[in-house]
Coordinates of C-alpha atoms and ligand atoms in Angstrom, one line a residue:
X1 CA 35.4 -40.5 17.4
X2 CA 32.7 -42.3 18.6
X3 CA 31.9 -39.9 21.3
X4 CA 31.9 -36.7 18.7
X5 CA 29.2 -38.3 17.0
X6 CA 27.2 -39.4 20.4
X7 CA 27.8 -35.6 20.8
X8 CA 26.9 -34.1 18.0
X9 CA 23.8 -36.5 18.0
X10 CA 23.1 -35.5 21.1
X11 CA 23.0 -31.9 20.2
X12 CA 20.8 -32.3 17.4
X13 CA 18.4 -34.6 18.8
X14 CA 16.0 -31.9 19.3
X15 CA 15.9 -31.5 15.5
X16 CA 14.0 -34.0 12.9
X17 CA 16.0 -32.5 10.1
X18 CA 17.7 -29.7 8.4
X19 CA 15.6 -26.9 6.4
X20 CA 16.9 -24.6 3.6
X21 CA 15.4 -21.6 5.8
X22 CA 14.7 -20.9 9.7
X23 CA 14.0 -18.1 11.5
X24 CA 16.3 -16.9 14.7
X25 CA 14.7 -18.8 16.8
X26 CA 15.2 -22.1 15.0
X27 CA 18.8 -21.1 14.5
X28 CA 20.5 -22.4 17.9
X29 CA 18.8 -25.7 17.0
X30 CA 19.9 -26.2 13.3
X31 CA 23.1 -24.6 12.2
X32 CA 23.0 -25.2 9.1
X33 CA 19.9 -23.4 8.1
X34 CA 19.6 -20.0 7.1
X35 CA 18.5 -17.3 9.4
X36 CA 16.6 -14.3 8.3
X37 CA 20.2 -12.0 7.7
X38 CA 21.4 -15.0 5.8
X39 CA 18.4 -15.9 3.6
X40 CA 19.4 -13.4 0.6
X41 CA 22.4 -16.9 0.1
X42 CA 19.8 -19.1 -0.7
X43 CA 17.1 -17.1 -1.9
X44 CA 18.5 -13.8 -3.8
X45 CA 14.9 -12.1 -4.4
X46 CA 15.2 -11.6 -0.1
X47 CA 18.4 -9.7 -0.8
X48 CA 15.9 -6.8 -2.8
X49 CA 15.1 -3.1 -2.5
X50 CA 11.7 -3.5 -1.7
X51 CA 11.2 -6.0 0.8
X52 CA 8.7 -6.8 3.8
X53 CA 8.2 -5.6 7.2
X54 CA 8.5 -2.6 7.8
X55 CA 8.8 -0.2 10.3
X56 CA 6.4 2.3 10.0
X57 CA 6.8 6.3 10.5
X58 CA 3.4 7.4 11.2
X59 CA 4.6 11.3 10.9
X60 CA 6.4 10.5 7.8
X61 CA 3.1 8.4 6.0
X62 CA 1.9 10.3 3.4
X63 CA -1.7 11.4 3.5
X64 CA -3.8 9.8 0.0
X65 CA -7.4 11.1 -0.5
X66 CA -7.2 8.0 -3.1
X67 CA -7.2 5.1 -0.1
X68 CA -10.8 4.9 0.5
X69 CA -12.4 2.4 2.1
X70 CA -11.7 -1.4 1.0
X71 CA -14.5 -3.3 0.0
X72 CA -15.0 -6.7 1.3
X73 CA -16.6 -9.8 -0.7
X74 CA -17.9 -12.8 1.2
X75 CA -16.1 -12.2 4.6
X76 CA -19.1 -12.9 6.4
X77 CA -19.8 -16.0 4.7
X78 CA -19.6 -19.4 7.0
X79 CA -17.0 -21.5 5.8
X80 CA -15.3 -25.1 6.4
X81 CA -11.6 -24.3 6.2
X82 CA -8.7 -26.4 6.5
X83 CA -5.9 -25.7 8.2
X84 CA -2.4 -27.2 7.9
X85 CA 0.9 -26.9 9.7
X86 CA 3.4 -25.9 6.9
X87 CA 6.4 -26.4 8.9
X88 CA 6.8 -23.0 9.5
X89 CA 3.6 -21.6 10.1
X90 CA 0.1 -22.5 10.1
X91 CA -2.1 -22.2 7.2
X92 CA -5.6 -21.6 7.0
X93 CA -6.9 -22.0 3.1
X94 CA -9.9 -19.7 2.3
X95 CA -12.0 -19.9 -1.1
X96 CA -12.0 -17.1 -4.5
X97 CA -15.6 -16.4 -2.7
X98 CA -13.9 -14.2 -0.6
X99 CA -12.4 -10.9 -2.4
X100 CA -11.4 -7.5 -1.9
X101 CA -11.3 -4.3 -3.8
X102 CA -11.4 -0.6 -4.0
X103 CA -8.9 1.4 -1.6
X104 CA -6.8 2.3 -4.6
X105 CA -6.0 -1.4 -5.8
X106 CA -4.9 -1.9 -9.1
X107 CA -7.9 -4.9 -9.2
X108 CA -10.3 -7.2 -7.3
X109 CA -8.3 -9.8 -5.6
X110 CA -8.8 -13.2 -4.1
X111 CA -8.5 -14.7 -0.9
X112 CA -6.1 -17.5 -0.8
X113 CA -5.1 -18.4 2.7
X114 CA -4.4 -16.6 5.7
X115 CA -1.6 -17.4 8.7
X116 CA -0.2 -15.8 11.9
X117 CA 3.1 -14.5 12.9
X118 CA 3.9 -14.8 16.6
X119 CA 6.3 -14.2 19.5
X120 CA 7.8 -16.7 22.5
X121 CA 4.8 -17.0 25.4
X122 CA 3.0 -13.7 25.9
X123 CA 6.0 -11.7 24.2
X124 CA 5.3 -9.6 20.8
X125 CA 5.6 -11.2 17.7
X126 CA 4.4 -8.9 15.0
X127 CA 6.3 -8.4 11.6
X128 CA 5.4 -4.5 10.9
X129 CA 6.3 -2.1 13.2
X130 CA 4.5 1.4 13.9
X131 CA 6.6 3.5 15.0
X132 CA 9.4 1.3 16.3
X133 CA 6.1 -0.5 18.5
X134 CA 6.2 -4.2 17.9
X135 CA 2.5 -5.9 18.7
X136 CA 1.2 -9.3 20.2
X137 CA 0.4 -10.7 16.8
X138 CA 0.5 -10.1 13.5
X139 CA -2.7 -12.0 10.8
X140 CA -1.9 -11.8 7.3
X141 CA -4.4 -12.6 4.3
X142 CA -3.2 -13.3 1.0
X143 CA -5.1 -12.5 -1.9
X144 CA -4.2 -12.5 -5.6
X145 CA -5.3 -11.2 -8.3
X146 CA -8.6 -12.8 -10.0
X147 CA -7.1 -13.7 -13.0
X148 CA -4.5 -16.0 -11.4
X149 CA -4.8 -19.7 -10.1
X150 CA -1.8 -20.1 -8.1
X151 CA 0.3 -17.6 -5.5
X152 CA 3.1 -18.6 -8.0
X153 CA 1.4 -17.2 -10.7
X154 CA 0.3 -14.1 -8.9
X155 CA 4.3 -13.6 -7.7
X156 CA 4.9 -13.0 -11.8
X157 CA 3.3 -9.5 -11.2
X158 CA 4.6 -6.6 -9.4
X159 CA 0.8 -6.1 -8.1
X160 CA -0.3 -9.3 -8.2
X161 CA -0.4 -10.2 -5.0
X162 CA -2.6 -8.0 -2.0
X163 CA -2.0 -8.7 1.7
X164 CA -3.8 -7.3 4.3
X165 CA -2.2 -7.1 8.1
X166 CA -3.7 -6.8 11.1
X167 CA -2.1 -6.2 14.6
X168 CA -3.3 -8.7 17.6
X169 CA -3.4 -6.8 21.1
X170 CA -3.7 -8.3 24.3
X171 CA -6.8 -7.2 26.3
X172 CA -8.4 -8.3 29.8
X173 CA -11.1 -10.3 28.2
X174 CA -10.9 -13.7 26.3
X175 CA -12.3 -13.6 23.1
X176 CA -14.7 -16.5 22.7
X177 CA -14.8 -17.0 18.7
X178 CA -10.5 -16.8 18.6
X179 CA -11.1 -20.3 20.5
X180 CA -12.1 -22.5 17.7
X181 CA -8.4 -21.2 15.9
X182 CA -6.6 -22.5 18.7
X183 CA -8.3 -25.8 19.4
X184 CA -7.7 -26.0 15.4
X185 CA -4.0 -25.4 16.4
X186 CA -3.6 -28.1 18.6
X187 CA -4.9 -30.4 16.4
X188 CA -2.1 -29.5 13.9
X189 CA 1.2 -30.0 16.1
X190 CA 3.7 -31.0 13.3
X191 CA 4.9 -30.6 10.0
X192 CA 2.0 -31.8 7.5
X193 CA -0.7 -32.1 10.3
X194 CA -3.7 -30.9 9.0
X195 CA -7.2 -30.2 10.2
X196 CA -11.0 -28.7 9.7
X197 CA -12.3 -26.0 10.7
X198 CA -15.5 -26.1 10.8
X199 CA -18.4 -23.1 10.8
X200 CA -15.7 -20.5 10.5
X201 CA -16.2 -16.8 9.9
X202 CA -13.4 -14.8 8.9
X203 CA -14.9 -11.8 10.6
X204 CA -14.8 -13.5 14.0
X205 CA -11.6 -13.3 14.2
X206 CA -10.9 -9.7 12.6
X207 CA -11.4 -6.0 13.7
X208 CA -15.1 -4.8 12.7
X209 CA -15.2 -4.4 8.9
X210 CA -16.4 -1.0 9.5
X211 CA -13.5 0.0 11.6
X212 CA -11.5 -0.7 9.1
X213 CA -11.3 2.8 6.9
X214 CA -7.7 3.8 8.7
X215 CA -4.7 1.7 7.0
X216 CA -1.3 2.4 5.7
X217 CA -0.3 1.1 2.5
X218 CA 3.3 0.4 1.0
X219 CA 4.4 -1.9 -2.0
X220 CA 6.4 -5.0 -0.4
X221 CA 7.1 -8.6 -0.4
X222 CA 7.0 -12.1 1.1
X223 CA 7.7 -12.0 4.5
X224 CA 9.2 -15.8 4.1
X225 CA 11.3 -17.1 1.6
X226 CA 11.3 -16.5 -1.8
X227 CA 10.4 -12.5 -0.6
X228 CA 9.2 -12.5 -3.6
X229 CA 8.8 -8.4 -4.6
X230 CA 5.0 -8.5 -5.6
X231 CA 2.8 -7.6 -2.8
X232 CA 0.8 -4.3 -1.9
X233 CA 0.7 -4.1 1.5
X234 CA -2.2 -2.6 3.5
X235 CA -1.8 -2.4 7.3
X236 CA -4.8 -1.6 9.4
X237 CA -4.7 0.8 12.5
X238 CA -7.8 -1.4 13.9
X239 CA -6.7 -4.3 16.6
X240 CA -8.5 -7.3 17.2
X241 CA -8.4 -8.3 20.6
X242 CA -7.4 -11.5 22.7
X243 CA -6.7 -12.5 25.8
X244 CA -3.3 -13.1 27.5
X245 CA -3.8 -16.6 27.6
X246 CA -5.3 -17.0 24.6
X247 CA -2.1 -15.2 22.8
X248 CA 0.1 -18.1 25.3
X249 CA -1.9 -21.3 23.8
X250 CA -1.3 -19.8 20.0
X251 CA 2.3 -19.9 20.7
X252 CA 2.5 -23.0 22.9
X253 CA 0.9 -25.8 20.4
X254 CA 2.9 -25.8 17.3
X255 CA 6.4 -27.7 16.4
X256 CA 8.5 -26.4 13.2
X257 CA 9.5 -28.5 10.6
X258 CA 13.0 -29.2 12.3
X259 CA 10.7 -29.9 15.1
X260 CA 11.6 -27.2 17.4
X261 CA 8.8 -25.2 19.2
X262 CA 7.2 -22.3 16.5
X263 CA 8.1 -19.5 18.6
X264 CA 9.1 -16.2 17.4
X265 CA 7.9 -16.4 13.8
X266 CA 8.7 -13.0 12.5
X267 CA 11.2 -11.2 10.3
X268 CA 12.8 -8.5 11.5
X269 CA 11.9 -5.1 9.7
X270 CA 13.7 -4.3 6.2
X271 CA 14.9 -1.3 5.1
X272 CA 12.5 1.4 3.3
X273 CA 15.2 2.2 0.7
X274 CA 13.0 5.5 -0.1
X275 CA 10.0 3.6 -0.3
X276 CA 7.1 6.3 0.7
X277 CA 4.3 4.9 3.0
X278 CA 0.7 5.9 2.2
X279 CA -2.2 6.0 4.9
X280 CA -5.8 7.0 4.2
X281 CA -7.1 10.1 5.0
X282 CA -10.3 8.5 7.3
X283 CA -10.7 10.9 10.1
X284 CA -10.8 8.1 13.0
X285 CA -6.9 7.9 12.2
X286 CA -5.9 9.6 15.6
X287 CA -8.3 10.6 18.3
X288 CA -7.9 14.1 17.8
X289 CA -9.0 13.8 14.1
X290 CA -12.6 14.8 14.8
X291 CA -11.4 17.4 16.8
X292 CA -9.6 19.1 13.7
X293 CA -12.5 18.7 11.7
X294 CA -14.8 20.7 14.1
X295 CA -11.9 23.5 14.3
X296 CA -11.7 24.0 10.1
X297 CA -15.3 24.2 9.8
X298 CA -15.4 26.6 12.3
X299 CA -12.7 28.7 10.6
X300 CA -14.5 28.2 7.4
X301 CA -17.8 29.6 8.8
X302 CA -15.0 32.7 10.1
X303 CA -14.3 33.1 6.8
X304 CA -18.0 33.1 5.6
X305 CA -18.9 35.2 8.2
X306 CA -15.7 38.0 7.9
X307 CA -16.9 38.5 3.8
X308 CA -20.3 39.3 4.7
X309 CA -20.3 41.5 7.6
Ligands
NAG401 C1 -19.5 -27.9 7.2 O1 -19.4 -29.2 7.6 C2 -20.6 -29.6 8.4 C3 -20.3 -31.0 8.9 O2 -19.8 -31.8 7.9 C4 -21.8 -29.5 7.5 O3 -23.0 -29.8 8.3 C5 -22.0 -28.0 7.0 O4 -23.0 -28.0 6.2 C6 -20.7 -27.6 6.3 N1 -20.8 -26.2 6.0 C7 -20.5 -25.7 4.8 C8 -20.6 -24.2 4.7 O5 -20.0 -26.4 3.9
NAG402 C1 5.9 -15.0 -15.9 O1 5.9 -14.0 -16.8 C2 6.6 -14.3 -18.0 C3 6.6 -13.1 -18.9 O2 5.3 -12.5 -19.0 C4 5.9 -15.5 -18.7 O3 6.6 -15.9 -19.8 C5 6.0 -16.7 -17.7 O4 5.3 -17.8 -18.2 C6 5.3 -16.3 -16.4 N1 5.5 -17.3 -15.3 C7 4.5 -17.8 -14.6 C8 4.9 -18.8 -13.6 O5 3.4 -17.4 -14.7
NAG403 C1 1.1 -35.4 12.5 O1 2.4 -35.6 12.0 C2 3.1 -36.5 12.7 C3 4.6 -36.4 12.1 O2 4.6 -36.5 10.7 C4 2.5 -37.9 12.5 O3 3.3 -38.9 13.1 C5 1.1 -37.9 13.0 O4 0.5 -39.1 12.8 C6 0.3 -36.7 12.4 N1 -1.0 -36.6 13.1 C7 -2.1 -36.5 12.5 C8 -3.3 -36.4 13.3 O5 -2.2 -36.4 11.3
ZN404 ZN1 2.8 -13.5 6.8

């Protein structure tokens, strides 16, 4: 009797308590919670037709002249952010001064906070897929529709919720301004920790805003519990680019909730269920767009040319 419990305390002595949801990696340590295939028992919304990632078919993206450039509001401004470990992620809070619109959204839409998704050391960690390819990491910012005041609100409405993705990729150089994020990090190691950021520009840590014309877009969800159904997702070709060991100290500093090391925080991909994928029709979208271009004029002037002579 009393060495079952020394056992079974043993075993769980790793973990501060029990949560309603976990991701795989988390799993080992608390039994009891639910793991992504399992989250549809406690949360039915995750159980849905339309739900987020995805795995993106690049040759089966539908081309839409519609998807033009988004327009970005305030993402240069200099901001004092806080940043908070939710337990399962970290949060960084950003203000309604920063917007977005254009691109074929159904309205302007406000920042609300944005947060990473990560492997285990320098492993990939992304939630969307391109073409089966899983990346470093994966940024997400969440923006809601102007007319709302909360997320929850925004989740009421099939559109009223916009998030914008954008794949990390390891390179040979550290990127200086992705620093200030990490030492923010380690300031936040548990549950509840929170901290400031201080002089912080969204755009440092983000491809150039003028790179950012090639995207794919698909309606979706929450990639965490409640997966709520409400989210257009837009999913930009663009990396930004860290170093190795930068990617390392993102994944080394946090603890989850159950106080386990936040490793591997990512869903696995959902099905499309005949969702289509859209991407915009920017000609930087593969290297040999330019290329193409040059060829139809030139059959154009062919054309021209095979009238009048
Ligand atoms: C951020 O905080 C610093 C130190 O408190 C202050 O000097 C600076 O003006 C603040 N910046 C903004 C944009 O609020
Ligand atoms: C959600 O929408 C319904 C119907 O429009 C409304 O009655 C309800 O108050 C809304 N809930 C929230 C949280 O906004
Ligand atoms: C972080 O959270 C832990 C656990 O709740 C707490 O003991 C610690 O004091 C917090 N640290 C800071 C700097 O808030
Ligand atoms: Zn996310």
């Amino acid at each position: 009797m009393w060495s079952t419990l020394i056992v079974s305390g043993l075993l769980l002595a790793p973990c501060i308590h029990s949560v309603q949801w976990c991701y795989q990696s988390q799993y080992s340590c608390d039994v009891n919670c639910k793991d992504p295939s399992q989250w549809d028992k406690a949360f039915p919304e995750c159980g849905g037709q339309t739900q987020s990632p995805i795995n993106i078919v690049t040759q089966k993206a539908r081309h839409a002249p519609h998807l033009t450039p988004i327009i970005f509001e305030g993402y240069t401004q200099t901001l004092n952010v806080t940043v908070q470990n939710v337990g399962y992620s970290a949060v960084l809070a950003l203000p309604p001064s920063l917007r977005i619109r254009g691109g074929d959204l159904p309205a302007t839409y406000k920042a609300i906070q944005l947060h990473l998704h990560w492997g285990v050391e320098d492993g990939l960690g992304s939630e969307h897929t391109i073409d089966g390819e899983q990346y470093p990491m994966e940024l997400h910012i969440v923006h809601i529709k102007e007319q709302y005041n909360t997320l929850k609100e925004a989740m009421n409405d099939s559109v009223g919720v916009a998030g914008l993705a954008f794949f990390y990729e390891v390179s040979t150089k550290e990127n200086q301004k992705f620093n200030e994020v990490i030492e923010a990090l380690g300031r936040i190691p548990y549950n509840g920790n929170s901290t400031t950021l201080q002089n912080f520009r969204l755009t440092d840590i983000l491809p150039p805003l003028e790179k950012l014309s090639s995207y794919y877009r698909y309606s979706g969800s929450l990639t965490v519990p409640g997966c709520d159904e409400a989210i257009i997702w837009t999913i930009f070709q663009e990396f930004f680019y860290i170093s190795q060991q930068q990617l390392v100290d993102v994944t080394k500093q946090l603890r989850f909730e159950t106080g386990h090391p936040m490793i591997e925080t990512y869903r696995p991909v959902q099905k499309l269920n005949g969702r289509m994928v859209y991407k915009s029709t920017a000609c930087s979208f593969t290297s040999s767009g330019p290329v193409i271009l040059c060829l139809c004029f030139l059959c154009v002037f062919r054309l021209i040319e095979s009238i009048f002579t």
